[in-house]
Short mmCIF file of C-alpha atoms and ligand atoms in Angstrom, two decimals:
data_model
loop_
_atom_site.label_atom_id
_atom_site.label_comp_id
_atom_site.label_asym_id
_atom_site.label_seq_id
_atom_site.Cartn_x
_atom_site.Cartn_y
_atom_site.Cartn_z
CA MET A 1 -149.26 173.59 24.29
CA ALA A 2 -150.13 170.37 26.04
CA ALA A 3 -147.96 167.18 25.87
CA ASN A 4 -149.90 164.43 23.50
CA LYS A 5 -149.75 160.95 24.31
CA ALA A 6 -147.26 159.68 22.07
CA ALA A 7 -144.81 162.24 23.59
CA LEU A 8 -145.72 161.07 27.07
CA ALA A 9 -145.21 157.30 25.82
CA ALA A 10 -141.76 158.20 24.18
CA LEU A 11 -140.51 159.93 27.06
CA ILE A 12 -141.26 157.06 29.38
CA GLU A 13 -139.83 154.70 26.93
CA ALA A 14 -136.64 157.21 27.06
CA LEU A 15 -136.16 157.40 30.63
CA GLY A 16 -138.25 154.52 32.23
CA SER A 17 -140.95 154.88 34.55
CA ASP A 18 -138.66 156.18 37.64
CA GLY A 19 -137.22 158.92 35.32
CA PHE A 20 -140.76 160.31 33.94
CA THR A 21 -143.92 161.01 35.74
CA THR A 22 -146.90 162.54 35.46
CA ASP A 23 -148.02 161.95 39.16
CA PRO A 24 -149.78 165.26 40.21
CA ASP A 25 -148.41 164.50 43.72
CA ARG A 26 -144.70 164.42 42.37
CA LEU A 27 -145.35 167.42 40.25
CA ALA A 28 -147.00 169.83 42.81
CA PRO A 29 -143.53 170.95 44.54
CA HIS A 30 -141.83 171.57 40.95
CA LEU A 31 -145.26 173.97 40.11
CA VAL A 32 -144.70 176.83 43.00
CA GLU A 33 -141.50 179.00 43.17
CA TRP A 34 -139.75 180.19 46.31
CA ARG A 35 -141.52 183.08 47.04
CA LYS A 36 -145.27 181.43 46.21
CA LEU A 37 -145.78 184.31 43.87
CA TYR A 38 -146.44 182.14 41.12
CA THR A 39 -147.96 178.69 40.29
CA GLY A 40 -147.94 176.78 37.00
CA THR A 41 -149.10 173.72 35.51
CA ALA A 42 -147.30 171.04 33.83
CA ASP A 43 -148.24 167.78 32.21
CA GLY A 44 -145.19 165.67 33.24
CA LEU A 45 -141.76 165.77 35.13
CA ALA A 46 -138.64 164.50 33.44
CA LEU A 47 -135.72 163.27 35.80
CA PRO A 48 -132.89 162.24 33.46
CA ARG A 49 -129.62 160.95 35.11
CA ASP A 50 -127.45 162.00 32.45
CA THR A 51 -126.37 164.50 29.61
CA ALA A 52 -127.31 161.51 27.22
CA SER A 53 -131.08 161.39 28.65
CA VAL A 54 -131.42 165.07 28.53
CA ALA A 55 -130.35 164.75 25.02
CA LYS A 56 -133.45 162.23 24.48
CA VAL A 57 -135.88 164.53 26.12
CA MET A 58 -135.16 167.34 24.36
CA ALA A 59 -135.15 165.80 20.90
CA ILE A 60 -138.68 164.33 21.94
CA ALA A 61 -139.71 167.60 22.60
CA HIS A 62 -138.48 168.97 19.73
CA GLU A 63 -140.53 166.33 17.78
CA HIS A 64 -143.71 167.00 19.35
CA ARG A 65 -143.17 170.97 20.03
CA ILE A 66 -143.70 170.46 23.70
CA PRO A 67 -142.56 173.31 25.94
CA VAL A 68 -139.66 172.28 28.49
CA THR A 69 -139.02 173.79 31.59
CA PRO A 70 -135.44 173.42 33.07
CA GLN A 71 -135.33 173.32 36.85
CA GLY A 72 -132.45 173.06 39.10
CA GLY A 73 -132.86 173.71 42.88
CA ARG A 74 -135.80 175.82 42.44
CA THR A 75 -134.39 179.06 44.51
CA GLY A 76 -135.07 181.32 41.69
CA LEU A 77 -136.64 184.53 42.82
CA VAL A 78 -138.55 185.70 39.38
CA GLY A 79 -140.75 182.71 38.50
CA GLY A 80 -138.21 181.41 35.91
CA GLY A 81 -138.68 177.96 36.51
CA VAL A 82 -142.11 178.09 37.13
CA PRO A 83 -143.79 175.91 33.92
CA ASP A 84 -146.60 177.05 31.77
CA GLY A 85 -147.88 173.76 30.29
CA GLY A 86 -145.70 171.23 28.48
CA ILE A 87 -142.83 169.22 30.58
CA ILE A 88 -140.58 170.14 33.52
CA LEU A 89 -136.76 168.99 32.80
CA SER A 90 -135.71 168.72 36.46
CA LEU A 91 -131.74 168.56 36.43
CA GLU A 92 -131.59 167.40 40.11
CA ARG A 93 -130.38 163.64 39.22
CA LEU A 94 -127.14 165.20 37.36
CA ARG A 95 -125.14 165.08 40.53
CA THR A 96 -121.64 164.11 39.58
CA ILE A 97 -118.43 166.08 39.96
CA ARG A 98 -116.55 164.63 36.85
CA ALA A 99 -113.37 166.05 37.64
CA ILE A 100 -110.93 168.52 39.94
CA ASP A 101 -107.68 169.70 38.53
CA SER A 102 -105.57 171.35 40.89
CA LEU A 103 -103.21 172.69 38.74
CA SER A 104 -105.48 173.82 36.28
CA GLY A 105 -107.64 175.59 39.15
CA SER A 106 -110.78 174.09 37.97
CA VAL A 107 -113.88 171.56 38.56
CA THR A 108 -116.10 170.16 36.24
CA ALA A 109 -119.56 169.71 37.85
CA GLU A 110 -122.93 168.33 36.29
CA ALA A 111 -125.78 170.93 36.53
CA GLY A 112 -127.68 169.43 39.52
CA VAL A 113 -124.55 169.45 41.93
CA THR A 114 -125.67 172.09 44.61
CA LEU A 115 -123.27 175.00 44.91
CA MET A 116 -122.53 174.04 48.48
CA GLN A 117 -121.23 170.65 47.15
CA VAL A 118 -118.94 172.54 44.64
CA GLN A 119 -117.54 174.46 47.50
CA GLN A 120 -117.19 171.42 49.80
CA ALA A 121 -115.49 169.43 46.64
CA ALA A 122 -113.11 172.48 46.17
CA GLU A 123 -112.10 172.50 50.05
CA ALA A 124 -111.48 168.95 50.23
CA GLN A 125 -108.66 169.52 47.69
CA GLY A 126 -107.63 172.85 49.86
CA LEU A 127 -109.15 175.24 46.98
CA LEU A 128 -111.83 177.72 46.82
CA PHE A 129 -114.88 178.41 44.74
CA PRO A 130 -115.99 181.63 45.81
CA LEU A 131 -119.50 181.88 44.45
CA SER A 132 -121.33 182.53 47.58
CA LEU A 133 -124.91 182.75 48.05
CA ALA A 134 -127.67 182.32 51.17
CA SER A 135 -129.30 179.61 48.74
CA GLU A 136 -126.22 177.79 48.65
CA GLY A 137 -127.36 174.44 50.42
CA SER A 138 -130.33 174.21 47.58
CA CYS A 139 -129.33 176.00 44.42
CA SER A 140 -127.66 173.98 41.56
CA ILE A 141 -124.50 174.90 39.69
CA GLY A 142 -126.61 174.79 36.43
CA GLY A 143 -129.18 177.19 37.92
CA ASN A 144 -126.49 179.21 39.00
CA LEU A 145 -125.10 179.91 35.59
CA ALA A 146 -128.54 179.77 33.95
CA THR A 147 -129.23 182.98 36.09
CA ASN A 148 -125.67 184.03 36.26
CA ALA A 149 -125.87 184.27 40.05
CA GLY A 150 -124.02 186.83 41.94
CA GLY A 151 -123.99 186.99 45.94
CA THR A 152 -121.49 188.04 48.72
CA ALA A 153 -118.08 187.67 46.88
CA VAL A 154 -118.85 189.07 43.33
CA LEU A 155 -116.45 192.04 44.43
CA ARG A 156 -113.25 190.26 44.85
CA TYR A 157 -114.33 186.86 42.53
CA GLY A 158 -116.87 187.80 40.04
CA ASN A 159 -120.29 186.70 39.38
CA ALA A 160 -121.17 183.04 37.90
CA ARG A 161 -120.10 184.28 34.63
CA ASP A 162 -116.62 185.29 35.49
CA LEU A 163 -116.22 181.56 37.30
CA CYS A 164 -117.31 179.51 34.44
CA LEU A 165 -114.43 178.19 32.17
CA GLY A 166 -116.46 175.92 29.83
CA LEU A 167 -120.18 174.50 29.39
CA GLU A 168 -121.87 171.21 28.23
CA VAL A 169 -125.17 172.16 26.88
CA VAL A 170 -128.10 170.34 24.96
CA LEU A 171 -129.56 172.31 22.63
CA ALA A 172 -133.35 172.96 21.78
CA ASP A 173 -133.47 169.94 19.18
CA GLY A 174 -131.24 167.59 21.52
CA ARG A 175 -128.00 168.04 19.92
CA ARG A 176 -124.82 168.50 22.21
CA LEU A 177 -122.62 171.26 22.69
CA ASP A 178 -119.37 170.05 24.54
CA GLY A 179 -117.81 173.03 25.66
CA LEU A 180 -115.88 171.48 28.72
CA LYS A 181 -112.89 173.18 28.55
CA ALA A 182 -110.53 174.23 31.57
CA LEU A 183 -108.49 177.13 29.36
CA ARG A 184 -108.30 180.90 30.56
CA LYS A 185 -107.59 181.78 26.97
CA ASP A 186 -109.58 180.54 24.27
CA ASN A 187 -110.48 183.04 21.40
CA ALA A 188 -111.27 180.29 18.49
CA GLY A 189 -114.25 181.71 17.34
CA TYR A 190 -117.43 182.97 19.45
CA ASP A 191 -117.41 182.37 22.70
CA LEU A 192 -120.75 180.29 22.85
CA LYS A 193 -120.82 179.81 26.80
CA GLN A 194 -121.50 183.19 27.26
CA LEU A 195 -124.85 182.79 25.04
CA PHE A 196 -126.40 180.45 27.94
CA ILE A 197 -125.17 182.20 30.97
CA GLY A 198 -127.85 184.27 32.31
CA SER A 199 -130.14 182.97 29.65
CA GLU A 200 -132.62 181.48 32.40
CA GLY A 201 -133.31 178.09 30.23
CA THR A 202 -134.49 179.87 27.19
CA LEU A 203 -131.85 179.16 24.75
CA GLY A 204 -130.40 175.70 25.88
CA ILE A 205 -130.26 173.27 28.73
CA ILE A 206 -126.77 173.57 30.76
CA THR A 207 -125.83 169.95 31.80
CA ALA A 208 -122.37 170.52 33.01
CA ALA A 209 -119.59 173.19 33.54
CA THR A 210 -116.01 173.68 34.10
CA LEU A 211 -115.55 176.26 36.77
CA LYS A 212 -112.48 178.03 38.15
CA LEU A 213 -111.02 177.49 41.36
CA PHE A 214 -108.76 179.61 43.56
CA PRO A 215 -106.46 179.58 46.69
CA GLN A 216 -107.94 179.34 49.90
CA PRO A 217 -107.83 182.47 51.84
CA LYS A 218 -105.25 181.97 54.34
CA SER A 219 -106.29 184.69 56.52
CA ARG A 220 -109.66 186.81 57.02
CA SER A 221 -110.57 189.60 58.78
CA THR A 222 -114.45 190.55 59.35
CA ALA A 223 -115.85 193.76 60.68
CA PHE A 224 -119.41 195.48 61.21
CA ILE A 225 -119.82 199.09 61.10
CA GLY A 226 -122.78 201.46 62.39
CA ALA A 227 -122.99 204.71 60.11
CA SER A 228 -125.36 207.55 59.82
CA SER A 229 -126.19 207.33 56.01
CA PRO A 230 -125.71 205.74 52.66
CA HIS A 231 -123.51 208.43 51.88
CA ALA A 232 -121.27 207.41 54.98
CA VAL A 233 -121.34 203.58 53.83
CA VAL A 234 -120.34 204.22 50.42
CA ALA A 235 -117.65 206.88 51.43
CA LEU A 236 -116.03 203.94 53.76
CA PHE A 237 -116.45 201.42 51.05
CA GLN A 238 -114.36 203.74 48.42
CA ARG A 239 -111.64 204.31 51.11
CA LEU A 240 -111.50 200.41 52.21
CA ARG A 241 -111.56 199.70 48.38
CA ASP A 242 -108.72 202.25 47.33
CA GLY A 243 -106.47 201.14 50.39
CA PHE A 244 -106.79 197.10 50.53
CA ALA A 245 -107.84 196.81 46.56
CA GLU A 246 -108.66 193.17 45.93
CA ALA A 247 -108.25 191.92 49.57
CA LEU A 248 -111.99 193.68 50.08
CA THR A 249 -113.97 190.51 49.46
CA THR A 250 -117.63 191.54 50.58
CA PHE A 251 -119.07 194.80 51.67
CA GLU A 252 -122.79 194.51 52.11
CA ILE A 253 -125.47 197.38 53.43
CA LEU A 254 -128.02 196.81 55.94
CA PRO A 255 -130.69 199.47 57.24
CA ARG A 256 -131.70 199.63 61.02
CA PHE A 257 -134.87 198.11 60.16
CA GLY A 258 -133.62 194.93 58.47
CA LEU A 259 -131.34 194.57 61.35
CA ASP A 260 -134.42 194.75 63.78
CA CYS A 261 -136.55 192.39 61.68
CA VAL A 262 -133.45 189.69 62.01
CA LEU A 263 -133.06 190.23 65.70
CA ALA A 264 -136.90 189.71 66.32
CA CYS A 265 -136.81 186.29 64.43
CA GLU A 266 -133.63 184.66 64.36
CA PRO A 267 -132.65 182.69 67.02
CA GLY A 268 -129.18 183.39 68.77
CA ALA A 269 -128.96 186.94 66.61
CA ARG A 270 -127.56 189.81 68.70
CA ASP A 271 -126.96 193.33 68.00
CA PRO A 272 -122.99 193.93 67.74
CA PHE A 273 -123.43 197.46 69.29
CA THR A 274 -125.06 198.64 72.35
CA ALA A 275 -126.66 201.73 70.58
CA PRO A 276 -128.73 201.61 67.46
CA TYR A 277 -127.55 203.20 64.40
CA PRO A 278 -129.43 203.97 61.11
CA TRP A 279 -127.13 202.15 58.66
CA TYR A 280 -124.77 199.20 58.98
CA ALA A 281 -122.31 197.28 56.79
CA LEU A 282 -120.83 194.11 57.21
CA ILE A 283 -117.25 193.97 55.68
CA GLU A 284 -114.70 191.16 55.24
CA PHE A 285 -111.50 191.03 53.95
CA SER A 286 -109.19 188.09 52.77
CA SER A 287 -105.78 187.07 51.64
CA GLY A 288 -103.77 184.19 50.07
CA ARG A 289 -101.11 184.80 52.70
CA ALA A 290 -101.49 183.90 56.28
CA ASP A 291 -99.22 187.02 57.35
CA ALA A 292 -101.25 189.34 55.73
CA MET A 293 -102.00 191.55 59.11
CA LEU A 294 -105.51 192.28 57.95
CA SER A 295 -106.77 192.75 61.24
CA ALA A 296 -104.04 195.14 62.14
CA GLN A 297 -104.92 197.00 58.73
CA LEU A 298 -108.38 197.23 59.45
CA GLU A 299 -108.34 198.16 63.20
CA THR A 300 -106.15 201.31 61.52
CA ALA A 301 -108.45 201.84 58.40
CA LEU A 302 -111.64 201.68 60.83
CA GLY A 303 -110.07 203.79 63.73
CA ASN A 304 -109.21 206.65 61.00
CA ALA A 305 -112.88 206.40 59.91
CA LEU A 306 -114.12 206.92 63.48
CA GLU A 307 -111.92 209.59 64.24
CA ASP A 308 -112.79 211.47 61.06
CA GLU A 309 -116.58 210.56 61.73
CA THR A 310 -117.22 209.03 58.40
CA ILE A 311 -119.01 206.40 60.55
CA LEU A 312 -119.99 205.99 63.98
CA ASP A 313 -119.09 202.69 65.33
CA ALA A 314 -117.36 199.66 64.41
CA VAL A 315 -116.24 196.16 65.86
CA ILE A 316 -113.93 193.54 64.07
CA ALA A 317 -114.82 189.77 64.83
CA ALA A 318 -112.60 188.43 67.52
CA SER A 319 -113.49 184.97 66.68
CA LEU A 320 -114.80 182.53 64.06
CA ARG A 321 -118.13 182.68 66.43
CA GLU A 322 -118.20 186.32 65.94
CA ARG A 323 -117.59 186.40 62.58
CA ASN A 324 -120.39 183.95 61.76
CA ASP A 325 -122.67 185.84 64.10
CA PHE A 326 -121.86 189.05 62.02
CA TRP A 327 -122.72 186.86 58.76
CA LYS A 328 -125.72 185.68 60.41
CA LEU A 329 -127.25 189.26 60.41
CA ARG A 330 -126.99 189.68 56.77
CA GLU A 331 -127.78 186.16 55.78
CA ALA A 332 -130.91 186.02 57.79
CA LEU A 333 -132.17 189.31 56.32
CA SER A 334 -134.23 188.14 53.38
CA ASP A 335 -136.22 185.83 55.15
CA SER A 336 -136.70 187.76 58.48
CA GLN A 337 -138.19 190.73 56.51
CA GLY A 338 -141.24 188.64 56.10
CA ILE A 339 -142.11 188.93 59.58
CA GLU A 340 -142.99 192.28 59.12
CA GLY A 341 -145.71 191.71 56.41
CA ALA A 342 -145.51 191.71 52.49
CA SER A 343 -142.50 192.87 50.89
CA ILE A 344 -142.21 194.66 47.17
CA LYS A 345 -138.82 193.69 46.20
CA HIS A 346 -136.36 195.09 43.43
CA ASP A 347 -133.01 193.60 42.47
CA ILE A 348 -131.38 196.57 41.05
CA SER A 349 -127.90 197.86 40.23
CA VAL A 350 -126.76 201.36 39.95
CA PRO A 351 -123.34 202.70 39.10
CA LEU A 352 -121.53 203.38 42.46
CA SER A 353 -121.28 206.90 42.04
CA ALA A 354 -124.84 207.66 42.05
CA MET A 355 -125.55 204.80 44.84
CA ALA A 356 -126.07 207.16 48.10
CA ASP A 357 -128.07 209.58 46.44
CA PHE A 358 -130.13 207.27 44.58
CA MET A 359 -130.99 205.64 48.23
CA VAL A 360 -132.30 208.38 49.90
CA GLU A 361 -134.05 209.78 47.07
CA THR A 362 -135.89 206.68 46.00
CA MET A 363 -136.29 205.90 49.80
CA ALA A 364 -138.13 209.29 50.12
CA ALA A 365 -140.27 209.04 46.96
CA CYS A 366 -141.57 205.45 47.81
CA GLU A 367 -142.47 206.70 51.46
CA ALA A 368 -144.28 209.80 49.94
CA HIS A 369 -146.10 207.46 47.88
CA LEU A 370 -147.55 205.44 50.46
CA PRO A 371 -146.84 206.69 54.02
CA GLY A 372 -146.15 204.24 56.69
CA LEU A 373 -143.98 202.27 54.21
CA ARG A 374 -141.00 200.59 55.74
CA PRO A 375 -137.88 200.60 53.13
CA CYS A 376 -135.68 197.98 53.58
CA PRO A 377 -132.74 198.37 50.86
CA PHE A 378 -129.81 196.16 51.68
CA GLY A 379 -127.04 194.07 49.84
CA HIS A 380 -124.25 194.02 48.02
CA VAL A 381 -123.69 197.59 47.92
CA GLY A 382 -119.87 197.52 46.94
CA ASP A 383 -121.05 195.79 43.43
CA GLY A 384 -123.63 198.53 43.19
CA ASN A 385 -126.52 196.00 43.42
CA LEU A 386 -129.17 196.65 46.32
CA HIS A 387 -132.13 194.62 46.85
CA PHE A 388 -134.51 197.34 47.19
CA ASN A 389 -137.09 196.06 49.20
CA LEU A 390 -140.15 197.77 50.36
CA THR A 391 -142.25 196.31 53.66
CA GLN A 392 -145.67 197.31 53.81
CA PRO A 393 -147.06 199.75 56.40
CA LYS A 394 -148.15 198.17 59.55
CA GLY A 395 -151.70 196.86 59.77
CA MET A 396 -152.49 197.27 56.07
CA ASP A 397 -153.97 194.74 53.78
CA ARG A 398 -151.56 192.44 52.19
CA ALA A 399 -153.06 191.91 48.89
CA ALA A 400 -153.87 195.51 48.52
CA TYR A 401 -150.12 196.16 49.22
CA LEU A 402 -149.04 193.92 46.98
CA ALA A 403 -151.42 195.31 44.20
CA LEU A 404 -149.18 198.56 44.50
CA TRP A 405 -146.30 196.39 42.86
CA PRO A 406 -146.49 198.18 39.35
CA ALA A 407 -146.75 201.94 40.91
CA PHE A 408 -143.79 200.91 42.83
CA ASN A 409 -141.90 199.80 39.76
CA ARG A 410 -142.41 203.20 38.25
CA ILE A 411 -140.68 204.96 41.24
CA VAL A 412 -137.83 202.74 41.71
CA HIS A 413 -136.98 201.44 38.27
CA ASP A 414 -137.68 204.78 36.59
CA ARG A 415 -134.79 206.14 38.58
CA VAL A 416 -132.64 203.14 38.24
CA LEU A 417 -132.74 203.68 34.29
CA ALA A 418 -132.31 207.68 34.87
CA VAL A 419 -128.98 206.68 36.26
CA ASN A 420 -128.07 204.24 33.57
CA GLY A 421 -128.52 201.28 35.98
CA SER A 422 -129.96 197.74 35.69
CA ILE A 423 -133.66 196.33 36.79
CA ALA A 424 -132.51 192.88 36.86
CA ALA A 425 -129.09 192.85 38.84
CA GLU A 426 -128.51 189.38 40.13
CA HIS A 427 -131.92 187.56 40.02
CA GLY A 428 -132.75 187.58 36.13
CA VAL A 429 -135.88 188.57 34.49
CA GLY A 430 -138.10 185.27 34.69
CA ILE A 431 -141.74 186.52 34.33
CA GLN A 432 -141.85 188.85 36.74
CA LYS A 433 -139.56 191.43 35.04
CA ARG A 434 -140.58 190.95 31.30
CA GLU A 435 -142.49 194.07 30.94
CA GLU A 436 -139.91 196.07 32.84
CA LEU A 437 -137.14 194.59 30.45
CA GLU A 438 -139.12 195.88 27.69
CA ARG A 439 -138.89 199.35 29.05
CA SER A 440 -135.44 199.31 29.76
CA ARG A 441 -133.95 197.87 26.66
CA SER A 442 -133.60 199.46 23.30
CA ASP A 443 -135.28 198.46 20.18
CA ALA A 444 -132.29 197.37 18.73
CA GLY A 445 -131.32 195.27 22.22
CA LEU A 446 -134.47 193.62 22.07
CA ALA A 447 -134.68 192.81 18.39
CA VAL A 448 -130.85 191.16 18.85
CA MET A 449 -132.31 188.96 21.86
CA ARG A 450 -135.37 187.89 19.44
CA ALA A 451 -132.80 186.88 17.11
CA MET A 452 -130.76 184.89 19.49
CA LYS A 453 -133.93 183.05 20.51
CA LEU A 454 -135.37 182.35 17.22
CA ALA A 455 -131.92 180.79 16.15
CA LEU A 456 -131.29 178.52 18.79
CA ASP A 457 -134.92 177.68 19.62
CA PRO A 458 -136.64 178.33 16.54
CA LEU A 459 -140.10 176.43 17.91
CA ASN A 460 -140.05 178.38 21.01
CA ILE A 461 -140.19 175.21 23.19
CA LEU A 462 -137.43 176.13 25.70
CA ASN A 463 -138.84 177.86 28.56
CA PRO A 464 -141.31 179.98 26.46
CA GLY A 465 -142.68 182.98 27.89
CA LYS A 466 -139.81 183.61 29.90
CA VAL A 467 -137.50 186.34 29.83
CA LEU A 468 -139.01 187.88 26.65
CA LEU A 469 -142.73 188.82 26.38
CA PRO A 470 -144.77 186.64 23.99
CA LYS A 471 -145.08 188.48 20.81
CA ALA A 472 -148.60 189.90 20.72
C1 FAD B 1 -132.51 182.66 50.57
C2 FAD B 1 -131.91 183.12 48.88
C3 FAD B 1 -130.87 183.95 48.97
C4 FAD B 1 -130.74 184.24 47.52
N1 FAD B 1 -129.52 185.16 47.54
C5 FAD B 1 -129.02 184.98 46.10
C6 FAD B 1 -127.88 186.04 46.08
O1 FAD B 1 -127.11 186.67 46.76
N2 FAD B 1 -127.44 186.26 44.61
C7 FAD B 1 -128.11 185.75 43.55
O2 FAD B 1 -127.79 185.91 42.52
N3 FAD B 1 -129.15 184.82 43.62
C8 FAD B 1 -129.82 184.80 44.64
N4 FAD B 1 -130.92 184.14 45.09
C9 FAD B 1 -131.62 183.32 44.14
C10 FAD B 1 -131.11 181.83 43.31
O3 FAD B 1 -130.61 181.10 44.38
C11 FAD B 1 -130.31 181.94 42.46
O4 FAD B 1 -130.97 182.73 41.46
C12 FAD B 1 -130.01 180.46 41.96
O5 FAD B 1 -128.78 180.94 40.72
C13 FAD B 1 -130.71 179.46 41.21
O6 FAD B 1 -130.46 178.36 41.05
P1 FAD B 1 -131.58 177.46 41.18
O7 FAD B 1 -130.58 176.07 40.74
O8 FAD B 1 -132.28 177.18 42.40
O9 FAD B 1 -132.40 177.66 39.58
P2 FAD B 1 -133.80 177.45 39.46
O10 FAD B 1 -134.75 178.16 40.62
O11 FAD B 1 -134.27 176.02 39.55
O12 FAD B 1 -133.85 178.14 38.10
C14 FAD B 1 -133.81 179.21 37.86
C15 FAD B 1 -133.79 179.71 36.51
O13 FAD B 1 -132.46 178.68 35.57
C16 FAD B 1 -133.27 177.71 34.69
N5 FAD B 1 -132.42 176.78 34.84
C17 FAD B 1 -132.37 176.02 36.18
N6 FAD B 1 -131.40 175.16 36.03
C18 FAD B 1 -130.83 175.17 34.68
C19 FAD B 1 -130.24 174.51 33.53
N7 FAD B 1 -129.44 173.45 33.94
N8 FAD B 1 -130.03 174.69 32.38
C20 FAD B 1 -130.40 175.72 31.92
N9 FAD B 1 -131.60 176.69 32.87
C21 FAD B 1 -131.49 176.34 33.75
C22 FAD B 1 -134.64 177.83 35.29
O14 FAD B 1 -135.47 177.74 33.98
C23 FAD B 1 -134.95 179.38 35.53
O15 FAD B 1 -135.09 179.96 34.30
C24 FAD B 1 -131.08 183.67 46.41
C25 FAD B 1 -132.36 182.87 46.68
C26 FAD B 1 -133.21 182.51 48.10
C27 FAD B 1 -133.88 181.80 48.13
#
């Protein structure tokens, strides 16, 4: 539904001409998403500066039944922030870090504060906010919570949901829900914040959050290993997790094809080994103790894994520069893969016990479906989460390849569901996976989701058409 003139006038009056615009040039960057797969439309862009102004926007939208699409850093990967008419509500001006409490181990930040700014604010107090994504310079805390973001330290610290102590939310009708408590224990009724975390802007507008902080690690050790197969990589993971418990902070898998993409287009990237290997893993340990002797222990563990031929090669970073070089290989992978052409992407998770067989069988099935296809599954294997990306065959027409996305969904997602996995591990559903969500959830599960949506947003103005398919 379009925003009518009276509603637009009310929004300008509430936010001032600086806080609400219909200027097409200012709207333009807010209509596309990171991957440029989707383009939207909108009648206006609201840029409130505080929670009270967000509440005014929602009250006006509710009164006039105008759809509202919340946006944070616009790094989402499933089209959840792409508007379909109505107005865009950008949280980018809610930029205040309201408090840091080092004794309670918490920080309270407004929704538009970038993830990196929260990390830096924690670091300035000698503390750690451990959520870590390659998009951290741009993505916002509000967006991180709205998508329940994961990243590279979930193994040790959990995902955004695990790191959230309290939320301030503006409801669909403009009422404010103040839950900014820094408590580790609070069973006083339903835990309302959980409704909004991971709801992708469909149940409420997150305006601020209280987040957990941790002591900064005092020692770290980072390794890069080469292996013959996903089975070998998973076997090493199990061995290291059992031996090192929570000190194992990161365990990421990369295929040779992915490394080749990074080496080809990332300035300064270098192969840590002289010989090529089919698979690699980036592994990091950290400890709150300065005398943890992590490198020595890691050296022994990897030495044993080399000796019994679980892995083929290993190198431990001898300097911060070398550690950063290893991380660059992982962090640049997502973007570098584009150099080889179009990519059909799946963000999936499966139980670790099924991971290696799943990878080998699903890659084979995809290659059999389209000879010349170049699978590039990579990512957070220690969390059971893979970005199961498939690069087009060399020379194939890009559009013709991308038209095969639904067919590859059947190959990949049907196998994911067969082992009781998830078709949306950390990026969410947005527009992209609505049909897949319908296939993967039970009727009862979908009915509960629709009931929650109806209870919190009876007029269906909050990011309509995202996550749940519109009713036929
Ligand atoms: C290079 C790159 C690497 C990435 N790596 C990872 C990764 O490792 N792990 C991972 O989980 N994700 C990753 N992502 C995806 C993305 O960064 C995350 O989903 C991030 O949490 C989105 O935050 P954002 O502020 O950009 O949200 P946006 O893209 O602006 O919005 C995302 C969704 O949240 C809603 N939303 C945004 N702000 C609010 C709010 N305040 N209240 C209510 N709803 C809101 C939007 O409507 C939309 O549905 C990556 C993306 C890129 C580009």
